[in-house]
mmCIF file of C-alpha atoms and ligand atoms in Angstrom:
data_model
loop_
_atom_site.group_PDB
_atom_site.id
_atom_site.type_symbol
_atom_site.label_atom_id
_atom_site.label_comp_id
_atom_site.label_asym_id
_atom_site.label_seq_id
_atom_site.Cartn_x
_atom_site.Cartn_y
_atom_site.Cartn_z
ATOM 1 C CA MET I 1 0.000 0.000 0.000
ATOM 2 C CA LYS I 2 1.374 3.409 -1.016
ATOM 3 C CA LYS I 3 0.667 7.030 -0.069
ATOM 4 C CA ILE I 4 -0.655 8.907 -3.092
ATOM 5 C CA GLU I 5 -1.785 12.358 -2.023
ATOM 6 C CA GLN I 6 -1.802 14.176 1.311
ATOM 7 C CA VAL I 7 -5.372 15.207 2.064
ATOM 8 C CA TYR I 8 -4.976 16.533 5.592
ATOM 9 C CA GLU I 9 -2.325 17.579 8.071
ATOM 10 C CA GLY I 10 -3.340 17.886 11.709
ATOM 11 C CA LYS I 11 -1.286 18.667 14.804
ATOM 12 C CA ALA I 12 -0.057 15.096 15.333
ATOM 13 C CA LYS I 13 -0.882 13.231 12.109
ATOM 14 C CA LYS I 14 -1.009 13.453 8.343
ATOM 15 C CA LEU I 15 -3.567 11.661 6.198
ATOM 16 C CA PHE I 16 -2.946 10.315 2.690
ATOM 17 C CA THR I 17 -5.083 8.715 -0.005
ATOM 18 C CA THR I 18 -4.016 5.306 -1.321
ATOM 19 C CA GLU I 19 -4.731 3.284 -4.446
ATOM 20 C CA ASP I 20 -7.862 2.014 -2.653
ATOM 21 C CA ALA I 21 -10.554 4.732 -2.506
ATOM 22 C CA ASP I 22 -11.864 3.342 0.809
ATOM 23 C CA VAL I 23 -8.456 3.301 2.535
ATOM 24 C CA TYR I 24 -6.318 6.129 3.907
ATOM 25 C CA ILE I 25 -2.875 6.025 5.483
ATOM 26 C CA GLN I 26 -2.449 7.985 8.702
ATOM 27 C CA GLU I 27 1.124 8.979 9.486
ATOM 28 C CA PHE I 28 2.022 9.722 13.097
ATOM 29 C CA LYS I 29 4.305 12.755 13.534
ATOM 30 C CA ASP I 30 6.667 13.708 16.366
ATOM 31 C CA ASP I 31 5.151 17.199 16.579
ATOM 32 C CA ALA I 32 3.582 17.985 19.923
ATOM 33 C CA THR I 33 1.207 20.839 20.613
ATOM 34 C CA ALA I 34 -0.796 21.911 23.628
ATOM 35 C CA PHE I 35 -3.215 24.636 24.671
ATOM 36 C CA ASP I 36 -4.812 24.924 21.210
ATOM 37 C CA ALA I 37 -1.384 24.788 19.543
ATOM 38 C CA THR I 38 -0.073 27.872 21.370
ATOM 39 C CA LYS I 39 2.655 25.594 22.805
ATOM 40 C CA ARG I 40 4.631 23.652 20.212
ATOM 41 C CA GLY I 41 7.503 21.193 20.339
ATOM 42 C CA THR I 42 8.861 17.857 19.221
ATOM 43 C CA ILE I 43 8.925 14.600 21.128
ATOM 44 C CA VAL I 44 11.499 12.402 19.407
ATOM 45 C CA ASP I 45 9.888 9.152 18.156
ATOM 46 C CA LYS I 46 6.483 10.018 19.631
ATOM 47 C CA GLY I 47 4.963 9.113 16.248
ATOM 48 C CA VAL I 48 6.484 5.639 16.371
ATOM 49 C CA VAL I 49 5.324 5.079 19.956
ATOM 50 C CA ASN I 50 1.777 6.341 19.307
ATOM 51 C CA ASN I 51 1.435 4.243 16.139
ATOM 52 C CA LYS I 52 2.396 1.096 18.063
ATOM 53 C CA ILE I 53 0.208 1.890 21.078
ATOM 54 C CA SER I 54 -2.799 2.846 18.930
ATOM 55 C CA THR I 55 -2.380 -0.375 16.978
ATOM 56 C CA LYS I 56 -2.396 -2.447 20.151
ATOM 57 C CA LEU I 57 -5.458 -0.648 21.549
ATOM 58 C CA PHE I 58 -7.458 -0.701 18.296
ATOM 59 C CA GLN I 59 -6.754 -4.447 17.992
ATOM 60 C CA LEU I 60 -7.890 -4.974 21.571
ATOM 61 C CA LEU I 61 -11.099 -2.987 21.010
ATOM 62 C CA GLU I 62 -11.865 -4.744 17.696
ATOM 63 C CA ALA I 63 -11.417 -8.112 19.430
ATOM 64 C CA LYS I 64 -14.002 -6.978 22.003
ATOM 65 C CA GLY I 65 -16.534 -5.968 19.330
ATOM 66 C CA ILE I 66 -15.887 -2.214 18.975
ATOM 67 C CA PRO I 67 -15.813 -1.167 15.286
ATOM 68 C CA THR I 68 -12.783 1.040 14.526
ATOM 69 C CA HIS I 69 -11.130 2.561 11.459
ATOM 70 C CA PHE I 70 -7.977 0.463 12.049
ATOM 71 C CA ILE I 71 -6.901 -1.865 9.236
ATOM 72 C CA GLU I 72 -3.208 -2.558 9.877
ATOM 73 C CA ARG I 73 0.082 -1.001 10.985
ATOM 74 C CA LEU I 74 2.231 -0.665 7.879
ATOM 75 C CA ASN I 75 5.562 0.459 9.369
ATOM 76 C CA ASP I 76 6.945 2.581 12.213
ATOM 77 C CA ARG I 77 4.864 5.669 11.504
ATOM 78 C CA ASP I 78 2.100 4.603 9.118
ATOM 79 C CA MET I 79 -1.228 2.933 9.792
ATOM 80 C CA ALA I 80 -3.804 1.915 7.157
ATOM 81 C CA VAL I 81 -7.277 3.047 8.178
ATOM 82 C CA LYS I 82 -10.767 3.027 6.704
ATOM 83 C CA LYS I 83 -11.731 6.320 5.112
ATOM 84 C CA VAL I 84 -14.249 8.050 7.357
ATOM 85 C CA GLU I 85 -15.994 11.388 7.583
ATOM 86 C CA ILE I 86 -14.883 12.675 10.982
ATOM 87 C CA ILE I 87 -17.695 13.894 13.237
ATOM 88 C CA PRO I 88 -16.361 17.195 14.676
ATOM 89 C CA LEU I 89 -16.718 16.151 18.307
ATOM 90 C CA GLU I 90 -14.115 15.325 20.910
ATOM 91 C CA VAL I 91 -15.664 12.860 23.312
ATOM 92 C CA THR I 92 -13.996 12.639 26.693
ATOM 93 C CA MET I 93 -14.464 9.970 29.340
ATOM 94 C CA ARG I 94 -13.175 10.620 32.848
ATOM 95 C CA ASN I 95 -12.604 8.184 35.696
ATOM 96 C CA VAL I 96 -10.584 10.537 37.906
ATOM 97 C CA VAL I 97 -10.711 14.348 38.099
ATOM 98 C CA ALA I 98 -7.858 16.001 36.172
ATOM 99 C CA GLY I 99 -7.132 18.662 33.557
ATOM 100 C CA GLY I 100 -10.181 20.352 32.103
ATOM 101 C CA MET I 101 -12.637 19.007 34.692
ATOM 102 C CA ALA I 102 -10.477 20.164 37.614
ATOM 103 C CA LYS I 103 -10.264 23.637 36.069
ATOM 104 C CA LEU I 104 -13.928 23.881 35.043
ATOM 105 C CA LEU I 105 -15.324 22.908 38.435
ATOM 106 C CA GLY I 106 -12.535 24.073 40.783
ATOM 107 C CA LEU I 107 -11.746 20.529 41.932
ATOM 108 C CA ASP I 108 -8.470 18.965 43.017
ATOM 109 C CA GLU I 109 -6.865 16.563 40.564
ATOM 110 C CA GLY I 110 -6.965 12.931 41.666
ATOM 111 C CA ILE I 111 -10.522 12.670 43.031
ATOM 112 C CA VAL I 112 -11.793 9.239 41.944
ATOM 113 C CA LEU I 113 -15.256 9.542 40.365
ATOM 114 C CA ASP I 114 -17.991 7.120 41.487
ATOM 115 C CA GLU I 115 -19.146 6.826 37.866
ATOM 116 C CA PRO I 116 -17.369 7.806 34.645
ATOM 117 C CA VAL I 117 -18.069 11.343 33.410
ATOM 118 C CA PHE I 118 -18.914 11.539 29.706
ATOM 119 C CA GLU I 119 -18.507 14.839 27.823
ATOM 120 C CA TYR I 120 -18.866 16.213 24.311
ATOM 121 C CA HIS I 121 -16.584 18.999 23.140
ATOM 122 C CA TYR I 122 -16.988 20.829 19.835
ATOM 123 C CA LYS I 123 -13.770 20.151 17.875
ATOM 124 C CA ASP I 124 -12.723 23.716 17.099
ATOM 125 C CA ASP I 125 -9.353 25.079 18.251
ATOM 126 C CA ALA I 126 -10.361 28.700 17.599
ATOM 127 C CA LEU I 127 -13.222 28.233 20.101
ATOM 128 C CA HIS I 128 -10.949 26.175 22.454
ATOM 129 C CA ASP I 129 -12.953 22.933 21.957
ATOM 130 C CA PRO I 130 -15.907 24.122 24.104
ATOM 131 C CA LEU I 131 -17.905 21.734 26.275
ATOM 132 C CA ILE I 132 -21.303 21.229 24.623
ATOM 133 C CA ASN I 133 -24.369 19.012 25.098
ATOM 134 C CA ASP I 134 -26.755 17.012 22.890
ATOM 135 C CA PHE I 135 -28.873 20.098 22.230
ATOM 136 C CA HIS I 136 -25.939 22.116 20.888
ATOM 137 C CA ILE I 137 -24.938 19.156 18.740
ATOM 138 C CA LYS I 138 -28.404 18.911 17.232
ATOM 139 C CA ALA I 139 -28.683 22.691 16.814
ATOM 140 C CA LEU I 140 -25.393 22.690 14.886
ATOM 141 C CA LYS I 141 -26.421 19.493 13.021
ATOM 142 C CA LEU I 142 -23.106 17.846 13.953
ATOM 143 C CA ALA I 143 -24.673 14.409 14.522
ATOM 144 C CA THR I 144 -28.096 12.761 14.756
ATOM 145 C CA SER I 145 -29.702 11.444 17.941
ATOM 146 C CA ALA I 146 -29.125 7.875 16.749
ATOM 147 C CA GLU I 147 -25.434 8.613 16.124
ATOM 148 C CA LEU I 148 -25.084 10.162 19.584
ATOM 149 C CA ASP I 149 -26.686 7.076 21.164
ATOM 150 C CA THR I 150 -24.107 4.896 19.380
ATOM 151 C CA ILE I 151 -21.212 7.177 20.362
ATOM 152 C CA LYS I 152 -22.270 7.220 24.013
ATOM 153 C CA ASP I 153 -22.809 3.466 24.193
ATOM 154 C CA MET I 154 -19.451 2.750 22.519
ATOM 155 C CA SER I 155 -17.594 5.252 24.721
ATOM 156 C CA PHE I 156 -18.716 3.571 27.954
ATOM 157 C CA LYS I 157 -17.801 0.120 26.567
ATOM 158 C CA ILE I 158 -14.397 1.432 25.423
ATOM 159 C CA ASN I 159 -13.798 2.882 28.892
ATOM 160 C CA ASP I 160 -14.537 -0.484 30.540
ATOM 161 C CA ILE I 161 -12.216 -2.338 28.144
ATOM 162 C CA LEU I 162 -9.346 0.156 28.367
ATOM 163 C CA LYS I 163 -9.580 0.599 32.141
ATOM 164 C CA GLU I 164 -9.266 -3.151 32.651
ATOM 165 C CA PHE I 165 -6.408 -3.394 30.148
ATOM 166 C CA PHE I 166 -4.372 -0.514 31.614
ATOM 167 C CA ASP I 167 -5.023 -1.836 35.104
ATOM 168 C CA SER I 168 -3.277 -5.061 34.056
ATOM 169 C CA ARG I 169 -0.288 -2.954 32.890
ATOM 170 C CA ASN I 170 0.172 -1.104 36.198
ATOM 171 C CA LEU I 171 -1.485 2.055 34.860
ATOM 172 C CA ASP I 172 -4.599 3.954 35.940
ATOM 173 C CA LEU I 173 -6.699 5.325 33.083
ATOM 174 C CA ILE I 174 -7.569 8.799 34.373
ATOM 175 C CA ASP I 175 -9.343 10.153 31.284
ATOM 176 C CA PHE I 176 -9.157 10.065 27.490
ATOM 177 C CA LYS I 177 -10.460 11.628 24.303
ATOM 178 C CA LEU I 178 -12.132 9.781 21.431
ATOM 179 C CA GLU I 179 -13.130 10.818 17.914
ATOM 180 C CA PHE I 180 -15.658 9.024 15.766
ATOM 181 C CA GLY I 181 -16.292 8.942 12.032
ATOM 182 C CA ARG I 182 -18.962 7.890 9.575
ATOM 183 C CA CYS I 183 -18.017 4.984 7.342
ATOM 184 C CA LYS I 184 -20.680 3.717 4.944
ATOM 185 C CA ASP I 185 -23.512 5.017 7.221
ATOM 186 C CA LYS I 186 -21.996 3.377 10.306
ATOM 187 C CA VAL I 187 -20.352 5.239 13.182
ATOM 188 C CA ILE I 188 -16.923 3.805 14.031
ATOM 189 C CA LEU I 189 -14.054 4.800 16.311
ATOM 190 C CA ALA I 190 -11.379 6.832 14.484
ATOM 191 C CA ASP I 191 -8.281 8.968 15.208
ATOM 192 C CA GLU I 192 -5.809 7.459 17.725
ATOM 193 C CA ILE I 193 -5.641 6.230 21.314
ATOM 194 C CA SER I 194 -2.245 6.999 22.789
ATOM 195 C CA PRO I 195 -0.470 8.839 25.608
ATOM 196 C CA ASP I 196 -1.265 11.993 23.594
ATOM 197 C CA THR I 197 -4.991 11.416 24.032
ATOM 198 C CA CYS I 198 -5.165 9.604 27.394
ATOM 199 C CA ARG I 199 -4.045 10.503 30.895
ATOM 200 C CA LEU I 200 -2.228 7.493 32.312
ATOM 201 C CA TRP I 201 -0.841 7.487 35.849
ATOM 202 C CA GLU I 202 1.448 4.777 37.114
ATOM 203 C CA LYS I 203 -0.348 2.974 39.935
ATOM 204 C CA LYS I 204 0.776 3.731 43.496
ATOM 205 C CA SER I 205 3.395 6.373 42.528
ATOM 206 C CA LYS I 206 0.757 8.329 40.453
ATOM 207 C CA ARG I 207 3.602 9.288 38.101
ATOM 208 C CA LYS I 208 2.223 10.927 34.943
ATOM 209 C CA MET I 209 2.978 8.738 31.912
ATOM 210 C CA ASP I 210 1.346 10.854 29.174
ATOM 211 C CA LYS I 211 1.346 14.136 27.302
ATOM 212 C CA ASP I 212 0.918 16.121 30.528
ATOM 213 C CA ARG I 213 4.732 15.723 30.833
ATOM 214 C CA PHE I 214 4.957 17.980 27.744
ATOM 215 C CA ARG I 215 2.019 20.250 28.586
ATOM 216 C CA ARG I 216 3.324 20.900 32.116
ATOM 217 C CA ASP I 217 7.104 20.765 31.443
ATOM 218 C CA LEU I 218 7.606 17.783 33.752
ATOM 219 C CA GLY I 219 10.740 16.517 31.948
ATOM 220 C CA ASN I 220 11.767 12.994 30.861
ATOM 221 C CA ILE I 221 9.212 13.185 28.054
ATOM 222 C CA GLU I 222 10.865 10.884 25.480
ATOM 223 C CA GLU I 223 11.954 8.384 28.145
ATOM 224 C CA THR I 224 8.436 8.214 29.554
ATOM 225 C CA TYR I 225 6.860 7.629 26.108
ATOM 226 C CA GLN I 226 9.319 4.732 25.575
ATOM 227 C CA GLU I 227 8.567 3.376 29.040
ATOM 228 C CA VAL I 228 4.806 3.483 28.557
ATOM 229 C CA LEU I 229 5.219 1.767 25.176
ATOM 230 C CA LYS I 230 6.967 -1.129 26.917
ATOM 231 C CA MET I 231 4.277 -1.300 29.599
ATOM 232 C CA ILE I 232 1.484 -1.402 26.996
ATOM 233 C CA VAL I 233 2.879 -3.321 24.043
ATOM 234 C CA ASP I 234 5.514 -5.742 25.358
HETATM 235 P P1 5GP D 301 -8.997 17.774 29.271
HETATM 236 O O1 5GP D 301 -10.386 18.156 28.875
HETATM 237 O O2 5GP D 301 -8.895 17.440 30.729
HETATM 238 O O3 5GP D 301 -7.967 18.756 28.806
HETATM 239 O O4 5GP D 301 -8.672 16.423 28.481
HETATM 240 C C1 5GP D 301 -9.290 15.206 28.821
HETATM 241 C C2 5GP D 301 -8.579 14.058 28.126
HETATM 242 O O5 5GP D 301 -8.773 14.161 26.725
HETATM 243 C C3 5GP D 301 -7.067 14.043 28.335
HETATM 244 O O6 5GP D 301 -6.651 12.691 28.415
HETATM 245 C C4 5GP D 301 -6.505 14.708 27.088
HETATM 246 O O7 5GP D 301 -5.253 14.154 26.741
HETATM 247 C C5 5GP D 301 -7.561 14.369 26.047
HETATM 248 N N1 5GP D 301 -7.788 15.501 25.139
HETATM 249 C C6 5GP D 301 -8.751 16.438 25.198
HETATM 250 N N2 5GP D 301 -8.662 17.323 24.184
HETATM 251 C C7 5GP D 301 -7.600 16.935 23.467
HETATM 252 C C8 5GP D 301 -6.982 17.451 22.275
HETATM 253 O O8 5GP D 301 -7.401 18.434 21.667
HETATM 254 N N3 5GP D 301 -5.884 16.765 21.829
HETATM 255 C C9 5GP D 301 -5.403 15.658 22.478
HETATM 256 N N4 5GP D 301 -4.313 15.051 21.996
HETATM 257 N N5 5GP D 301 -5.974 15.154 23.574
HETATM 258 C C10 5GP D 301 -7.051 15.775 24.069
#
C-alpha cells in the first residue's frame, strides 16, 4: 500500500489517499502541541510510539466488538485506516478528576469519580474545543440522535475495556479523548488512542505517563513515552 496524495495535516498526524478509494494512510508525527497549539515542540519518536500503542489498543477494542477505522500497521509511523468522515466532536471519558474538569469545576486533581463522566466537546481550536451538550450538537447538526446514542454506548464500553487493560499494565486510566467517524452510514471509532490522548498514571506512585509531561514541562518526556510503550505493548 502506497501514499498517493496528502489530504490533511493535523497537529499530530497526516492523512494520505491510497490506491484504494476506501483506505487512507495515517502517518504519526513527532510534533507535539498543547493549549490549542499555542505551545509547540517535538517529542522524538512520539509518532512511532503512538502508532504502536494505537495499533495495540485498536486491535484490543476490535477483538471486544468495537468497530474502529484500524486496518493494519504498515511500518513505524504509518497505519492503514478506513476512510471516514470525521464527526467534529471530541468525546472525553473521565474516571478521575484532572485537567479540564479540575479547572472547570474548581476541583483537586486525583478525586476518583464514582461513575465515569462523559462529555462532548466541539472540535474547534479557535473556540478552544468548548464543552457542549446534545442540544448544541443537534442545533449545529453535527450528529443525529441515533449517532449520539451509538457514540455514548461505545464510549462507555471502550472505557470499561481500556480501564481493565491498563489496570493489568500497572497504569490507571484517568481520562481520554475519542473521535468518531462515519463509514458507509456506520459510526466507528477513528483517530488514535495513545499517551497523547489519554491521561495514564502509574499505579501507586501516580507518576504521569502521558502528554501532561509535555504540557506541564515535567521533563523525561521521550523516556516516559518509551517506558509506557513497553508497559502497553511488550
Ligand atoms: P482535558 O479536557 O482534561 O484537557 O482532556 C481530557 C482528556 O482528553 C485528556 O486525556 C486529554 O489528553 C484528552 N484531550 C482532550 N482534548 C484533546 C486534544 O485536543 N488533543 C489531544 N491530543 N488530547 C485531548
